[in-house]
Short mmCIF file of C-alpha atoms in Angstrom, two decimals:
data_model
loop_
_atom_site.label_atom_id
_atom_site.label_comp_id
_atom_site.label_asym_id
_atom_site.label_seq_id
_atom_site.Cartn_x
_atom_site.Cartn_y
_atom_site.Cartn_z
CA UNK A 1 142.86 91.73 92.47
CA UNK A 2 143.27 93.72 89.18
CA UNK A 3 139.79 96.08 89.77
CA UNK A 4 141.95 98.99 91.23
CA UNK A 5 139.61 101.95 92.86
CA UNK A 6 139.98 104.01 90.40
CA UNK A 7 138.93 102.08 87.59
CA UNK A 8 135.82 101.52 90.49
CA UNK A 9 134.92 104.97 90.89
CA UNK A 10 135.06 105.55 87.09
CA UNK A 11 132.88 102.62 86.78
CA UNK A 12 130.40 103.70 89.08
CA UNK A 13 130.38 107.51 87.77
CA UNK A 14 130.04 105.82 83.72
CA UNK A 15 126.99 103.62 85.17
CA UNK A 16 125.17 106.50 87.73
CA UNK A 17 124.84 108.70 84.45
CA UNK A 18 123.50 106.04 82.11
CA UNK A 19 121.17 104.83 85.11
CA UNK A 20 119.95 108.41 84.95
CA UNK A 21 118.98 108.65 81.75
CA UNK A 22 115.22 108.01 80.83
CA UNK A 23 114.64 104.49 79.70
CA UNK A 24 112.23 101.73 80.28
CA UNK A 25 113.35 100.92 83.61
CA UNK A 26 113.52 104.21 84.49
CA UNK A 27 109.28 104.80 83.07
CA UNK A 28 108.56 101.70 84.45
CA UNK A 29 109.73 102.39 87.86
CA UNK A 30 107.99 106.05 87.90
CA UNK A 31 104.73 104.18 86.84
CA UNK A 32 104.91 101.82 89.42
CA UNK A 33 105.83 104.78 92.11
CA UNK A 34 102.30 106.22 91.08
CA UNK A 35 100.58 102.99 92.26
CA UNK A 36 102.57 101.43 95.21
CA UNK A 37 104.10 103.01 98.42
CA UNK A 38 108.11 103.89 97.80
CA UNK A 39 109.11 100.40 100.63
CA UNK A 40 106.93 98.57 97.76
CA UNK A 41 108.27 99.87 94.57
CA UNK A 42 111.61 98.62 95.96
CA UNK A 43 110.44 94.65 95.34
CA UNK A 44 110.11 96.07 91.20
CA UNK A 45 113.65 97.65 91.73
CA UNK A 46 115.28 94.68 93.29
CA UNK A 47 113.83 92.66 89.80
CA UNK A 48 115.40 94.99 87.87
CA UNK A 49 118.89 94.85 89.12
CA UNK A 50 118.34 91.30 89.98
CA UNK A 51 118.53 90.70 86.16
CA UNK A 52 120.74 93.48 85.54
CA UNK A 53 123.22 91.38 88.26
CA UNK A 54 122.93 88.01 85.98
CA UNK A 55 123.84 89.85 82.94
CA UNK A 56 126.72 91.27 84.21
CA UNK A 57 127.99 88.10 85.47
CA UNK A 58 127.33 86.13 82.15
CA UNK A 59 129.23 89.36 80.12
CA UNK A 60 132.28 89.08 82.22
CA UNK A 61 132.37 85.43 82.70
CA UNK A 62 131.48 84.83 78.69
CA UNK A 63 134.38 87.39 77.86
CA UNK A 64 136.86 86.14 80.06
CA UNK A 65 136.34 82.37 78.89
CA UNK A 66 136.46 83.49 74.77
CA UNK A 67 139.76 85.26 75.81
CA UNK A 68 141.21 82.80 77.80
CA UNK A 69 140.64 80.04 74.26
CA UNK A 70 142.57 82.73 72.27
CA UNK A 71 143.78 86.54 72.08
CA UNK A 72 142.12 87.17 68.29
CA UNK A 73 138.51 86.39 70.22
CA UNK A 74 139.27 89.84 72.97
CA UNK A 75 140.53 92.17 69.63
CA UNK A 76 137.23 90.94 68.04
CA UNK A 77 135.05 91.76 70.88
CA UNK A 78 136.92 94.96 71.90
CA UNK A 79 136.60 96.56 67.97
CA UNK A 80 132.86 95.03 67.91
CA UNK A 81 132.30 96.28 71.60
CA UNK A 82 133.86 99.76 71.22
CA UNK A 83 132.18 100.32 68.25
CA UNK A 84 129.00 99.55 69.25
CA UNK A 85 128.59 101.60 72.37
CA UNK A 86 130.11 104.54 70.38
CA UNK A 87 126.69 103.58 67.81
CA UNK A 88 124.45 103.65 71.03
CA UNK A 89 125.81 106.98 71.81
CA UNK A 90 125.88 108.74 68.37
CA UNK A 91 122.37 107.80 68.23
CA UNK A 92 121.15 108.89 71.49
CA UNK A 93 123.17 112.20 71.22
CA UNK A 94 121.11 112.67 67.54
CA UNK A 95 117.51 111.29 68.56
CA UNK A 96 114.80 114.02 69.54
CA UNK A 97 114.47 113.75 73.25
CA UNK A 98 112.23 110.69 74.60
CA UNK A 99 109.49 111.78 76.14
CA UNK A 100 106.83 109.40 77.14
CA UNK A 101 103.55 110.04 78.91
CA UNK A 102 103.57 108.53 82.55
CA UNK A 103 100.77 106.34 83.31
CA UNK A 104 99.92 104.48 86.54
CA UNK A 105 99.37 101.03 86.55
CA UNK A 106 97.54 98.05 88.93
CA UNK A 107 98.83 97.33 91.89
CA UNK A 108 100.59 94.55 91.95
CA UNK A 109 101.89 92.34 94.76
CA UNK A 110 105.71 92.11 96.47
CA UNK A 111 106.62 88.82 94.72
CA UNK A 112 104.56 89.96 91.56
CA UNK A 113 107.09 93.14 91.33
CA UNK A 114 109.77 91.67 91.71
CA UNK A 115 108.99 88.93 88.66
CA UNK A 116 107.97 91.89 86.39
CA UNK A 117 110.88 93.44 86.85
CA UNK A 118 113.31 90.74 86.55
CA UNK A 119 111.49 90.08 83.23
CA UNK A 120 111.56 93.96 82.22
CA UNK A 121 115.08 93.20 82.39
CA UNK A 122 115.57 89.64 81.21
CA UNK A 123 113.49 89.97 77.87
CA UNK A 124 115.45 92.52 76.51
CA UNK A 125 119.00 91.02 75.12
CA UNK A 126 120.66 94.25 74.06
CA UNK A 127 121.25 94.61 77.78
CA UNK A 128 123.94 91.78 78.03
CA UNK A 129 125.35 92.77 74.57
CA UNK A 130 125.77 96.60 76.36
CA UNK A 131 127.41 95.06 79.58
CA UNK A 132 129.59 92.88 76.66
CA UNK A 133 130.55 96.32 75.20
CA UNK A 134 130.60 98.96 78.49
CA UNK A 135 133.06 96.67 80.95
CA UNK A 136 136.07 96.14 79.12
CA UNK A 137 136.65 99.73 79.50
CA UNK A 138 136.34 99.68 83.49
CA UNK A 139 138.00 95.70 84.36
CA UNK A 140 140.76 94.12 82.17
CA UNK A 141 138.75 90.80 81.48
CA UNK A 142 141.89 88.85 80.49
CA UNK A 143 143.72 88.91 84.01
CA UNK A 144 140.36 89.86 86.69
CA UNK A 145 139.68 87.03 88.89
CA UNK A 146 136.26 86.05 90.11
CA UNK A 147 136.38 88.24 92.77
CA UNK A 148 136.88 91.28 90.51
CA UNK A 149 133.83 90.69 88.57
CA UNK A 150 131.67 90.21 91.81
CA UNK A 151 132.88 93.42 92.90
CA UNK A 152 132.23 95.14 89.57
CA UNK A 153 128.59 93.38 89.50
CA UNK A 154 127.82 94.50 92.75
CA UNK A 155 129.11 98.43 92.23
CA UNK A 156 126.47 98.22 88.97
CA UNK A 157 124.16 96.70 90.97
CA UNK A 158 124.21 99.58 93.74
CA UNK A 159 124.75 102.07 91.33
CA UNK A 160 121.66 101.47 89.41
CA UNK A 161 119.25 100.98 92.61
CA UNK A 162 120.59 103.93 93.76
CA UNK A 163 119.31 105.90 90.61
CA UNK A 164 116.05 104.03 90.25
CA UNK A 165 115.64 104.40 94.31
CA UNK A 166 116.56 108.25 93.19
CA UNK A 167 113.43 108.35 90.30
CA UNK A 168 111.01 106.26 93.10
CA UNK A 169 111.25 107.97 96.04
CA UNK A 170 111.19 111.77 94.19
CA UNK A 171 108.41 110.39 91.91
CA UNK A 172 106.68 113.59 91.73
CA UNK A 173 109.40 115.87 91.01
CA UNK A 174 110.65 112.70 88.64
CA UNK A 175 107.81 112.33 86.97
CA UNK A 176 107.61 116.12 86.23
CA UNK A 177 110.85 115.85 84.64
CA UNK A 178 110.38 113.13 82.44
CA UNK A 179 107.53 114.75 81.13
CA UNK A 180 109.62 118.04 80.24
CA UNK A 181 111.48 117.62 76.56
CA UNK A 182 114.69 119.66 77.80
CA UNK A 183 115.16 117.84 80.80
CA UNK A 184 115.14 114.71 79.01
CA UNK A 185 116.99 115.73 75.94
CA UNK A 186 119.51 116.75 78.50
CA UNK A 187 119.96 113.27 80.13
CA UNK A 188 119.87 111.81 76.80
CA UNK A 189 122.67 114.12 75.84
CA UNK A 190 124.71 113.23 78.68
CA UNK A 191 124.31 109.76 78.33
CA UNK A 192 125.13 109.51 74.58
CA UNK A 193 128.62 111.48 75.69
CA UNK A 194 129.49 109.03 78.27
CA UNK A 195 128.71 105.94 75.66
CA UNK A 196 131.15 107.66 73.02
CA UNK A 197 133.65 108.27 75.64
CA UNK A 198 133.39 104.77 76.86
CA UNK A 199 133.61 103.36 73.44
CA UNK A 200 136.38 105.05 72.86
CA UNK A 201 138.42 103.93 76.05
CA UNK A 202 137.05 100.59 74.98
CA UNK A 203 139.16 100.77 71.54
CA UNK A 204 142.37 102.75 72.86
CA UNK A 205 143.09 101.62 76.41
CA UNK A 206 141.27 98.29 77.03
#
């Protein structure tokens, strides 16, 4: 195994303060808090990560196949990666802060949540090109077995229930704060940090 516990905990710090910040998971989860009991919101959180999960694996397993048919494909997608999370984070740390009104929405059933989030997840693509870009930094792709990359899946996996379990069950005070432009420019702040710094351990360590 090559995933030492460091480069865990880092990983699992990196993805807690990204999970944080306010984005559509993170609206559609409060929204869904204001309709359905916190045990029920869960099925919408498992469909998030559920997709979330898949990504991760394809990103790792994708990477580690292009680098195994030559070394020129992991310089390409390290520059290309690097760069582009340092992008995401130069813009977030420039945008005005993103605050978006809360609304509730129908109740939905168990099976029904968990389907709309998996899709929440699964029709937006720049997901898997971020997990492309964000792991390198936290698992050398070239040398970690399959077990590695299960192990990294599963600490985003966690990580990011934890945080939308975090905005769910606190949906009142969470909803209050997404609603208040400081608050949220500070998480966006944050955020856009950790993407540069990532981006940059991405192009000089990785």
């Amino acid at each position: 195994m090559v995933f030492t516990f460091e480069q865990a905990i880092g990983l699992v710090i990196a993805t807690a303060i990204l999970g944080l910040s306010p984005g559509p998971a993170v609206f559609a989860t409060v929204a869904r808090s204001l309709s359905h009991p916190f045990r029920i919101t869960l099925f919408f959180i498992m469909g998030i990560v559920l997709g979330d999960l898949i990504f991760a694996m394809i990103a790792m397993g994708g990477f580690a196949f292009l680098v195994a048919q030559h070394e020129i494909y992991f310089l390409i997608l390290k520059w290309l990666g690097g760069a582009y999370l340092i992008y995401l984070g130069g813009k977030t740390l420039l945008s005005p802060s993103s605050v978006k009104h809360i609304q509730t929405v129908e109740t939905e059933g168990k099976w029904k949540l968990v389907v709309s989030g998996f899709l929440l997840t699964a029709g937006n693509p720049k997901d898997l090109l971020f997990f492309v870009s964000f792991l390198p930094a936290f698992i050398d792709l070239k040398t970690a077995g399959l077990t590695d990359m299960l192990l990294a899946a599963i600490l985003i996996v966690i990580t990011f229930i934890a945080t939308l379990c975090f905005y769910a069950g606190l949906v009142t005070i969470a909803g209050n704060w997404l609603n208040n432009p400081k608050a949220v420019l500070w998480l966006d702040r944050m955020a856009g940090i950790i993407l540069v710094i990532v981006g940059l351990m991405v192009l000089l360590f990785s």
